[in-house]
Short mmCIF file of C-alpha atoms and ligand atoms in Angstrom, two decimals:
data_model
loop_
_atom_site.label_atom_id
_atom_site.label_comp_id
_atom_site.label_asym_id
_atom_site.label_seq_id
_atom_site.Cartn_x
_atom_site.Cartn_y
_atom_site.Cartn_z
CA MET A 724 53.81 -45.99 -183.53
CA SER A 725 55.69 -49.41 -182.62
CA GLN A 726 57.95 -49.37 -185.34
CA THR A 727 59.85 -46.96 -187.00
CA ARG A 728 61.93 -49.10 -189.38
CA SER A 729 61.19 -51.71 -191.72
CA PRO A 730 61.34 -55.24 -190.55
CA ASP A 731 64.67 -55.42 -192.01
CA ALA A 732 66.48 -52.75 -191.22
CA PHE A 733 65.26 -52.50 -187.72
CA ALA A 734 67.42 -56.79 -187.97
CA THR A 735 69.81 -54.63 -189.00
CA LEU A 736 70.34 -52.34 -187.03
CA ARG A 737 69.73 -54.65 -184.10
CA ALA A 738 72.86 -56.80 -185.98
CA LYS A 739 75.10 -53.84 -185.41
CA VAL A 740 74.43 -53.46 -181.93
CA ARG A 741 74.54 -56.41 -181.22
CA SER A 742 78.26 -56.60 -182.67
CA PHE A 743 79.28 -53.55 -181.43
CA VAL A 744 78.44 -55.28 -177.80
CA ASP A 745 80.15 -58.61 -178.41
CA GLU A 746 83.51 -57.25 -180.63
CA VAL A 747 83.81 -53.24 -178.51
CA VAL A 748 81.81 -53.32 -175.09
CA ILE A 749 82.10 -56.78 -173.68
CA PRO A 750 85.85 -56.69 -174.50
CA ARG A 751 86.49 -53.69 -172.45
CA GLU A 752 85.20 -55.09 -168.82
CA GLU A 753 87.95 -55.81 -166.61
CA LEU A 754 86.36 -57.66 -163.98
CA ARG A 755 89.07 -56.84 -161.82
CA ARG A 756 88.63 -53.38 -161.90
CA ALA A 757 84.55 -53.24 -161.90
CA GLY A 758 84.73 -51.35 -158.31
CA ASP A 759 86.96 -48.87 -160.03
CA SER A 760 84.23 -45.92 -160.11
CA GLY A 761 86.36 -43.81 -162.15
CA TRP A 762 88.22 -46.25 -163.99
CA VAL A 763 84.46 -47.60 -165.21
CA ALA A 764 83.51 -43.87 -165.72
CA GLY A 765 86.10 -43.12 -168.14
CA THR A 766 85.45 -45.90 -169.77
CA VAL A 767 81.86 -45.57 -170.52
CA ALA A 768 82.44 -42.37 -171.99
CA ASP A 769 85.05 -43.40 -174.67
CA LEU A 770 82.63 -45.91 -175.19
CA ARG A 771 79.70 -43.64 -175.36
CA ARG A 772 81.76 -41.26 -178.01
CA GLN A 773 82.38 -45.10 -180.21
CA ALA A 774 78.70 -45.49 -180.03
CA GLU A 775 78.28 -42.27 -181.29
CA THR A 776 80.23 -42.28 -184.28
CA ARG A 777 78.85 -45.83 -185.24
CA GLY A 778 74.87 -43.78 -185.33
CA LEU A 779 73.90 -46.12 -182.27
CA GLY A 780 73.62 -43.13 -179.42
CA SER A 781 70.20 -43.00 -176.90
CA PRO A 782 68.32 -45.15 -178.62
CA ARG A 783 64.90 -43.79 -177.69
CA LEU A 784 65.83 -40.22 -177.84
CA ALA A 785 64.19 -38.18 -179.77
CA PRO A 786 66.36 -36.93 -182.88
CA ALA A 787 66.41 -33.72 -182.06
CA LEU A 788 67.82 -34.69 -178.80
CA GLY A 789 70.32 -36.05 -180.73
CA GLY A 790 69.40 -39.45 -179.94
CA MET A 791 67.76 -42.31 -183.05
CA GLY A 792 63.95 -42.14 -182.55
CA LEU A 793 63.19 -45.42 -181.77
CA SER A 794 59.65 -46.48 -180.36
CA TRP A 795 59.54 -48.20 -177.00
CA GLU A 796 58.91 -51.83 -179.14
CA GLU A 797 62.01 -51.48 -180.78
CA CYS A 798 64.17 -50.22 -177.55
CA CYS A 799 62.73 -54.05 -176.64
CA GLY A 800 65.44 -55.34 -178.81
CA VAL A 801 68.37 -52.68 -178.68
CA PHE A 802 67.84 -52.34 -174.82
CA GLU A 803 68.21 -56.29 -174.81
CA GLU A 804 71.70 -56.38 -176.61
CA ALA A 805 72.99 -53.15 -175.06
CA GLY A 806 72.51 -54.83 -171.62
CA ARG A 807 74.41 -58.00 -172.30
CA SER A 808 76.93 -56.16 -170.83
CA PHE A 809 77.37 -54.35 -167.95
CA LEU A 810 79.63 -50.76 -169.93
CA GLY A 811 76.50 -51.68 -172.60
CA PRO A 812 73.48 -49.49 -171.61
CA GLY A 813 76.28 -46.91 -170.49
CA ALA A 814 77.45 -47.34 -174.07
CA LEU A 815 74.91 -46.52 -175.60
CA PHE A 816 73.01 -43.56 -173.49
CA CYS A 817 70.05 -46.33 -171.75
CA ALA A 818 71.15 -45.73 -168.05
CA PRO A 819 69.27 -44.36 -165.33
CA PRO A 820 69.28 -42.05 -164.02
CA GLY A 821 70.22 -39.80 -167.04
CA GLN A 822 68.04 -41.43 -169.49
CA PRO A 823 65.13 -41.84 -167.41
CA ASP A 824 65.42 -37.80 -166.69
CA VAL A 825 65.96 -36.32 -169.61
CA MET A 826 62.64 -38.36 -171.03
CA ALA A 827 60.38 -36.93 -168.17
CA LEU A 828 62.75 -33.46 -168.27
CA ASP A 829 61.55 -33.62 -172.11
CA ARG A 830 58.33 -33.88 -171.20
CA LEU A 831 58.14 -31.31 -168.35
CA ALA A 832 61.03 -28.43 -168.65
CA THR A 833 60.73 -25.45 -169.25
CA PRO A 834 62.11 -23.60 -172.20
CA TYR A 835 64.90 -22.50 -169.40
CA GLN A 836 65.12 -25.99 -168.04
CA ARG A 837 65.59 -27.14 -171.37
CA GLU A 838 68.96 -25.25 -172.70
CA ARG A 839 69.99 -25.28 -169.01
CA TYR A 840 69.48 -28.61 -167.82
CA LEU A 841 67.90 -31.02 -170.93
CA LEU A 842 69.64 -30.62 -173.97
CA PRO A 843 73.54 -30.50 -172.17
CA LEU A 844 72.27 -33.94 -170.65
CA ALA A 845 71.08 -35.14 -173.61
CA LYS A 846 74.32 -35.13 -175.21
CA GLY A 847 75.81 -36.46 -172.45
CA GLU A 848 77.76 -32.62 -171.45
CA ILE A 849 76.34 -32.54 -168.30
CA GLY A 850 75.45 -35.68 -165.32
CA SER A 851 72.58 -35.51 -163.64
CA CYS A 852 70.25 -37.08 -160.44
CA PHE A 853 67.28 -37.75 -158.63
CA ALA A 854 66.33 -37.19 -154.96
CA MET A 855 63.36 -38.82 -153.72
CA THR A 856 64.24 -41.76 -151.90
CA GLU A 857 65.07 -41.22 -147.91
CA PRO A 858 66.36 -42.45 -144.72
CA ALA A 859 63.67 -43.77 -142.18
CA PRO A 860 61.26 -42.27 -141.13
CA GLY A 861 61.38 -40.43 -144.84
CA VAL A 862 59.72 -41.82 -147.31
CA GLY A 863 61.44 -45.47 -149.18
CA SER A 864 58.16 -47.51 -150.69
CA ASP A 865 55.57 -45.63 -149.66
CA PRO A 866 55.35 -42.17 -151.06
CA ARG A 867 53.43 -40.37 -148.50
CA MET A 868 56.63 -40.54 -145.91
CA LEU A 869 58.50 -37.65 -148.07
CA LYS A 870 59.26 -35.34 -145.29
CA ALA A 871 61.40 -32.91 -147.45
CA THR A 872 59.84 -29.65 -147.80
CA ALA A 873 60.28 -26.88 -149.62
CA ARG A 874 59.02 -23.69 -148.46
CA ARG A 875 58.44 -20.60 -150.08
CA ASP A 876 61.63 -17.48 -149.72
CA GLY A 877 60.07 -14.47 -152.27
CA ASP A 878 59.76 -15.89 -155.30
CA GLY A 879 61.50 -18.92 -154.90
CA TRP A 880 62.02 -21.88 -152.10
CA ILE A 881 64.28 -22.82 -149.61
CA ILE A 882 64.31 -27.07 -149.56
CA ASP A 883 65.27 -29.28 -146.77
CA GLY A 884 65.83 -32.71 -146.85
CA HIS A 885 67.84 -35.66 -146.11
CA LYS A 886 68.13 -37.98 -149.35
CA TRP A 887 70.20 -41.46 -149.66
CA PHE A 888 70.79 -44.39 -152.05
CA ILE A 889 70.87 -41.16 -154.60
CA SER A 890 72.66 -42.39 -158.48
CA ASN A 891 75.30 -40.20 -159.69
CA ALA A 892 74.77 -38.04 -156.89
CA GLY A 893 78.28 -37.53 -156.40
CA HIS A 894 79.10 -36.36 -160.11
CA ALA A 895 75.40 -34.45 -161.17
CA ALA A 896 75.72 -31.23 -162.01
CA PHE A 897 72.21 -30.81 -161.11
CA ALA A 898 69.68 -33.04 -158.90
CA ILE A 899 66.24 -33.63 -159.65
CA VAL A 900 64.68 -33.15 -155.84
CA VAL A 901 61.28 -34.10 -155.04
CA ALA A 902 59.91 -31.87 -151.96
CA ARG A 903 56.18 -31.43 -150.01
CA SER A 904 55.77 -27.98 -151.14
CA GLU A 905 52.40 -25.74 -149.92
CA ALA A 906 50.57 -27.50 -153.21
CA GLY A 907 51.73 -31.24 -152.19
CA VAL A 908 54.88 -32.90 -154.29
CA SER A 909 56.61 -31.00 -156.27
CA TRP A 910 59.73 -31.25 -157.99
CA PHE A 911 62.23 -28.91 -158.49
CA ILE A 912 65.62 -29.01 -160.57
CA VAL A 913 68.86 -27.66 -157.91
CA ASP A 914 72.26 -27.40 -158.99
CA THR A 915 74.57 -29.47 -156.90
CA ASP A 916 76.98 -26.70 -156.34
CA ASN A 917 74.03 -24.82 -154.17
CA PRO A 918 75.61 -24.10 -151.23
CA GLY A 919 72.60 -25.68 -149.50
CA PHE A 920 73.28 -28.99 -151.83
CA ARG A 921 75.70 -31.10 -149.78
CA VAL A 922 77.17 -35.04 -150.58
CA VAL A 923 77.78 -36.69 -147.57
CA ARG A 924 79.01 -39.67 -148.20
CA ASP A 925 78.91 -42.33 -150.80
CA VAL A 926 76.99 -45.85 -149.65
CA ALA A 927 78.89 -49.03 -150.79
CA THR A 928 76.84 -51.35 -152.12
CA MET A 929 77.10 -54.43 -153.83
CA VAL A 930 76.65 -53.68 -157.74
CA PRO A 931 79.37 -53.88 -159.70
CA PHE A 932 80.73 -51.68 -162.32
CA GLU A 933 78.76 -48.45 -161.19
CA VAL A 934 79.92 -45.50 -162.52
CA SER A 935 78.53 -42.85 -160.31
CA GLY A 936 77.41 -44.68 -157.12
CA HIS A 937 74.77 -43.86 -154.52
CA ALA A 938 74.83 -40.86 -152.59
CA GLU A 939 73.64 -39.36 -149.50
CA VAL A 940 72.99 -36.06 -149.32
CA LEU A 941 71.86 -33.20 -147.49
CA LEU A 942 69.95 -30.58 -148.33
CA THR A 943 70.09 -27.37 -146.03
CA SER A 944 68.63 -23.94 -145.81
CA CYS A 945 68.55 -25.15 -150.04
CA ARG A 946 67.85 -21.50 -151.61
CA VAL A 947 66.05 -21.91 -155.33
CA GLY A 948 64.37 -19.44 -157.81
CA PRO A 949 61.52 -19.40 -159.21
CA GLU A 950 62.73 -21.52 -162.04
CA ALA A 951 63.53 -24.31 -160.34
CA LEU A 952 60.29 -25.88 -160.55
CA VAL A 953 59.52 -28.61 -162.52
CA GLY A 954 56.00 -28.55 -164.26
CA GLU A 955 53.60 -28.28 -161.93
CA GLU A 956 53.44 -27.39 -158.22
CA GLY A 957 52.06 -30.22 -156.21
CA ARG A 958 52.23 -32.87 -159.15
CA GLY A 959 55.55 -34.44 -158.23
CA MET A 960 53.50 -37.56 -158.22
CA GLU A 961 52.88 -38.00 -160.45
CA HIS A 962 55.88 -36.64 -162.14
CA SER A 963 57.77 -39.58 -161.09
CA GLN A 964 55.16 -42.30 -161.60
CA LEU A 965 55.43 -41.12 -165.38
CA ARG A 966 59.55 -41.04 -165.08
CA LEU A 967 59.56 -44.61 -163.03
CA GLU A 968 57.63 -46.51 -165.73
CA GLY A 969 59.20 -45.47 -168.42
CA ALA A 970 62.56 -46.05 -166.05
CA ARG A 971 61.19 -49.71 -164.96
CA LEU A 972 60.76 -51.04 -168.89
CA PHE A 973 64.20 -49.66 -169.62
CA HIS A 974 65.46 -51.71 -166.57
CA CYS A 975 63.34 -55.01 -167.73
CA MET A 976 64.32 -54.40 -171.24
CA ARG A 977 68.45 -54.57 -170.12
CA PHE A 978 68.77 -57.17 -167.76
CA ILE A 979 66.87 -59.96 -170.29
CA GLY A 980 70.07 -59.07 -171.66
CA LEU A 981 72.29 -59.71 -168.87
CA ALA A 982 70.79 -62.70 -167.90
CA SER A 983 70.84 -64.53 -170.87
CA ARG A 984 74.64 -63.36 -171.28
CA ALA A 985 74.24 -65.63 -167.77
CA MET A 986 73.27 -68.45 -169.05
CA GLN A 987 74.82 -68.35 -172.42
CA ILE A 988 78.21 -68.84 -170.54
CA ALA A 989 76.37 -71.32 -168.12
CA GLN A 990 75.59 -73.49 -171.44
CA ASP A 991 78.98 -72.93 -172.23
CA TYR A 992 80.55 -74.70 -169.47
CA ALA A 993 77.79 -77.34 -168.85
CA ALA A 994 78.69 -78.08 -172.75
CA ARG A 995 81.74 -78.78 -172.18
CA ARG A 996 82.19 -80.29 -168.01
CA GLU A 997 81.85 -83.46 -167.27
CA SER A 998 80.93 -85.38 -164.33
CA PHE A 999 80.41 -88.89 -163.39
CA GLY A 1000 80.74 -90.50 -166.26
CA ALA A 1001 78.38 -87.31 -168.87
CA ARG A 1002 78.79 -83.76 -169.51
CA LEU A 1003 77.05 -81.62 -167.12
CA ALA A 1004 74.81 -81.07 -170.08
CA GLU A 1005 73.65 -84.22 -170.41
CA HIS A 1006 72.36 -84.19 -166.54
CA GLN A 1007 68.50 -83.93 -166.24
CA MET A 1008 68.74 -81.56 -163.15
CA ILE A 1009 70.80 -79.67 -165.00
CA GLN A 1010 68.80 -79.90 -168.41
CA ALA A 1011 66.04 -78.22 -166.70
CA MET A 1012 67.47 -75.31 -165.41
CA VAL A 1013 68.00 -74.60 -168.69
CA ALA A 1014 64.68 -75.06 -170.15
CA ASP A 1015 63.44 -73.03 -167.10
CA ALA A 1016 65.62 -70.15 -167.94
CA HIS A 1017 64.18 -70.20 -171.29
CA ILE A 1018 61.03 -69.54 -170.47
CA ASP A 1019 61.58 -67.05 -168.18
CA LEU A 1020 63.48 -65.03 -170.53
CA TYR A 1021 61.11 -65.95 -173.13
CA ALA A 1022 58.23 -65.47 -170.93
CA SER A 1023 60.49 -62.31 -169.81
CA ARG A 1024 60.30 -60.83 -172.77
CA LEU A 1025 57.00 -61.28 -174.48
CA ILE A 1026 56.01 -58.85 -170.86
CA ALA A 1027 58.21 -56.23 -171.88
CA LEU A 1028 57.16 -56.76 -175.81
CA ASP A 1029 53.22 -56.30 -174.01
CA VAL A 1030 54.31 -53.21 -172.33
CA ALA A 1031 56.10 -51.22 -175.03
CA ARG A 1032 53.54 -51.44 -177.34
CA ARG A 1033 50.56 -50.33 -174.99
CA LEU A 1034 53.33 -47.30 -174.35
CA ASP A 1035 54.06 -46.95 -177.62
CA ASP A 1036 50.06 -46.82 -178.35
CA GLY A 1037 49.55 -44.09 -175.65
CA ALA A 1038 47.67 -46.38 -173.71
CA SER A 1039 48.40 -46.46 -169.36
CA ILE A 1040 50.51 -48.73 -168.41
CA ARG A 1041 50.09 -48.69 -165.16
CA HIS A 1042 49.05 -51.77 -164.10
CA GLU A 1043 50.66 -53.76 -167.07
CA SER A 1044 54.51 -51.77 -165.94
CA SER A 1045 53.81 -53.61 -162.32
CA MET A 1046 53.03 -56.84 -163.38
CA ALA A 1047 56.11 -57.03 -165.40
CA LYS A 1048 58.72 -55.45 -162.93
CA VAL A 1049 57.63 -58.07 -160.82
CA PHE A 1050 57.33 -60.85 -162.81
CA VAL A 1051 61.00 -59.45 -164.99
CA SER A 1052 63.30 -58.54 -162.11
CA GLU A 1053 62.60 -62.35 -159.83
CA ALA A 1054 62.88 -63.96 -163.32
CA VAL A 1055 65.79 -62.56 -163.79
CA ASN A 1056 67.22 -63.35 -160.88
CA ARG A 1057 66.10 -66.78 -161.26
CA VAL A 1058 68.09 -67.02 -164.77
CA ALA A 1059 71.13 -65.73 -162.79
CA ASP A 1060 71.03 -67.68 -160.02
CA SER A 1061 70.42 -70.62 -162.01
CA ALA A 1062 73.63 -69.76 -164.29
CA VAL A 1063 75.67 -69.47 -161.17
CA GLN A 1064 75.03 -73.18 -159.65
CA MET A 1065 75.65 -74.41 -163.07
CA THR A 1066 78.63 -73.40 -163.09
CA GLY A 1067 79.60 -74.35 -159.86
CA ALA A 1068 82.63 -72.87 -157.63
CA LEU A 1069 83.65 -71.01 -160.67
CA GLY A 1070 79.98 -69.13 -160.83
CA ILE A 1071 80.95 -67.81 -158.06
CA SER A 1072 84.12 -66.65 -158.76
CA GLU A 1073 85.56 -63.12 -160.25
CA ASP A 1074 87.32 -65.09 -163.07
CA VAL A 1075 83.75 -64.77 -165.16
CA PRO A 1076 81.14 -62.52 -164.76
CA LEU A 1077 78.65 -64.25 -163.35
CA SER A 1078 78.25 -63.68 -159.58
CA MET A 1079 78.86 -59.92 -160.80
CA ILE A 1080 75.45 -60.62 -163.29
CA LEU A 1081 73.71 -61.94 -159.70
CA ARG A 1082 74.50 -58.80 -158.12
CA GLN A 1083 73.85 -56.14 -160.26
CA LEU A 1084 70.23 -57.63 -160.88
CA ARG A 1085 69.76 -58.34 -157.29
CA PRO A 1086 68.98 -54.79 -156.70
CA PHE A 1087 66.19 -54.95 -158.87
CA ARG A 1088 63.55 -56.61 -156.63
CA ILE A 1089 64.03 -52.80 -154.58
CA PHE A 1090 64.09 -50.42 -156.94
CA ASP A 1091 61.69 -48.80 -158.69
CA GLY A 1092 59.45 -50.10 -156.22
CA ALA A 1093 60.13 -53.30 -153.89
CA SER A 1094 57.83 -57.20 -155.58
CA GLU A 1095 56.14 -56.35 -152.48
CA VAL A 1096 54.82 -53.29 -152.98
CA HIS A 1097 54.02 -54.04 -156.55
CA ARG A 1098 51.96 -57.35 -155.83
CA SER A 1099 49.99 -54.74 -152.92
CA ALA A 1100 48.83 -52.44 -155.93
CA ILE A 1101 48.34 -55.50 -158.11
CA ALA A 1102 46.19 -57.08 -155.98
CA LYS A 1103 44.61 -54.21 -154.90
CA ARG A 1104 43.49 -53.08 -158.24
CA ALA A 1105 42.37 -56.83 -159.09
CA PHE A 1106 39.83 -56.79 -156.11
CA ALA A 1107 38.77 -53.55 -156.71
CA LYS A 1108 35.70 -54.18 -158.53
CA SER A 1109 35.13 -57.35 -156.29
CA LEU A 1110 35.35 -54.84 -153.08
CA ALA A 1111 33.30 -52.47 -154.01
CA PRO A 1112 30.02 -51.97 -151.83
C1 FAD B 1495 70.40 -50.06 -156.43
C2 FAD B 1495 69.60 -48.24 -156.08
C3 FAD B 1495 69.76 -47.78 -156.90
C4 FAD B 1495 68.94 -46.75 -155.91
N1 FAD B 1495 68.31 -45.46 -156.79
C5 FAD B 1495 67.77 -44.70 -156.55
C6 FAD B 1495 67.81 -43.18 -156.81
O1 FAD B 1495 68.52 -42.65 -157.89
N2 FAD B 1495 66.91 -42.17 -156.66
C7 FAD B 1495 66.45 -42.44 -155.31
O2 FAD B 1495 65.54 -41.67 -155.19
N3 FAD B 1495 66.18 -43.31 -154.86
C8 FAD B 1495 66.97 -44.77 -155.24
N4 FAD B 1495 66.49 -45.87 -154.49
C9 FAD B 1495 65.81 -45.84 -153.27
C10 FAD B 1495 65.09 -47.00 -154.00
O3 FAD B 1495 63.88 -46.55 -154.95
C11 FAD B 1495 64.27 -47.26 -152.38
O4 FAD B 1495 65.18 -48.67 -151.83
C12 FAD B 1495 63.03 -47.93 -152.50
O5 FAD B 1495 61.93 -47.05 -153.11
C13 FAD B 1495 62.70 -48.75 -151.32
O6 FAD B 1495 62.60 -47.87 -150.35
P1 FAD B 1495 63.47 -48.40 -148.84
O7 FAD B 1495 64.64 -48.90 -149.80
O8 FAD B 1495 63.57 -47.16 -148.31
O9 FAD B 1495 62.61 -49.33 -148.71
P2 FAD B 1495 61.42 -49.87 -147.33
O10 FAD B 1495 60.54 -48.76 -147.73
O11 FAD B 1495 61.88 -49.45 -145.90
O12 FAD B 1495 61.30 -51.52 -147.58
C14 FAD B 1495 61.88 -52.56 -146.98
C15 FAD B 1495 61.52 -53.28 -147.59
O13 FAD B 1495 60.20 -53.94 -147.16
C16 FAD B 1495 59.26 -54.40 -147.45
N5 FAD B 1495 57.67 -53.86 -148.46
C17 FAD B 1495 57.71 -52.49 -147.89
N6 FAD B 1495 56.09 -52.29 -148.32
C18 FAD B 1495 55.78 -53.12 -147.89
C19 FAD B 1495 54.51 -53.29 -147.79
N7 FAD B 1495 53.48 -52.55 -148.20
N8 FAD B 1495 54.09 -54.61 -147.85
C20 FAD B 1495 54.99 -55.58 -148.14
N9 FAD B 1495 56.53 -55.45 -147.78
C21 FAD B 1495 56.87 -54.36 -148.28
C22 FAD B 1495 59.74 -54.81 -149.13
O14 FAD B 1495 60.61 -55.77 -148.97
C23 FAD B 1495 61.22 -53.83 -149.20
O15 FAD B 1495 62.37 -53.74 -150.07
C24 FAD B 1495 68.13 -46.95 -155.45
C25 FAD B 1495 67.95 -47.88 -154.56
C26 FAD B 1495 69.03 -48.91 -155.29
C27 FAD B 1495 68.97 -50.08 -154.63
#
């Protein structure tokens, strides 16, 4: 189902999210505290409570999990509004890793896992992380390089592995750990207070307004019981694909919001600032940057909307979500880069949020599959017929 509300009711909801973001969330962004993760976490938690009292919590989650139950299509508009602020996706609980973890567990969790992990996570009582990536020679872009192991021990497993860039690992109550068991790649839930689970360090990155950081984690003789297995043993790659397809689309939607905010700030500057006897907005090269940015944003919205509608229809989005991820991740970076260029030195300062928007958007060309890896997969599928014997 693509619409859960009438067009009028949805327009009202979207306007409500927009005014919440403009009037409550954006004013709480203190740029000089963008690197203070403790302050960011406290601010996001407070904003999340405020969003919930306005009935704006967890747009995509089912009402049974305390969410708004929006369709994927409806999420496009709501996430774009939320994404205009660095703090918006956290405030509405539509940010990774919690949101995609909830959605994946909602499909895969056993009744015990639902009660113990999914429900408290959906309510915001605990945090989660998803631990797949490993330092070389382990898994990065190539899923076949997974090194973490889970070997049978009585009725449970012993997990050994070295992970890094695990978002929120330092604050999570549990991790979904991807490891290789006898039947193949599998998912396991590991409590982060398990003596075999250790956060080694937080890996500092260029990303501002981080609630959680990205941690390096060691799993050493980490014993878990039979209840730790998530979904089916040996089907962990399919589970990861399921989690990633939705996560990618959510990133596209919210980053369209952030890029469009960057362009608005740059346009406001260009409308006032003068050079060579004219306002910047009157110079054709500035106009070209603005036009190209709007073309990129328009195309990004349409491509995200199309993938969302396919998801609502229950269609496979493997190919389309790859194309959307490549296009949107590169388009929003072009838009933010032009916004910085148009704003001159002010653009690269921290007096305005533009340089931070650029830093927030840049990693999207790498995580959830680097552009090159998606292009390679898209081309293989496109060539599949022509190359068939
Ligand atoms: C902000 C952020 C948050 C993250 N959060 C998490 C998390 O919560 N959990 C988690 O498990 N992981 C997380 N990651 C890791 C992310 O999933 C990996 O960075 C990603 O899978 C790429 O792996 P890699 O970094 O090892 O790059 P590598 O595999 O080393 O690749 C490096 C580069 O090589 C190029 N490349 C790779 N393969 C090909 C190819 N076939 N053809 C052409 N070029 C290629 C690409 O340009 C790629 O960027 C996060 C990363 C970032 C940046």
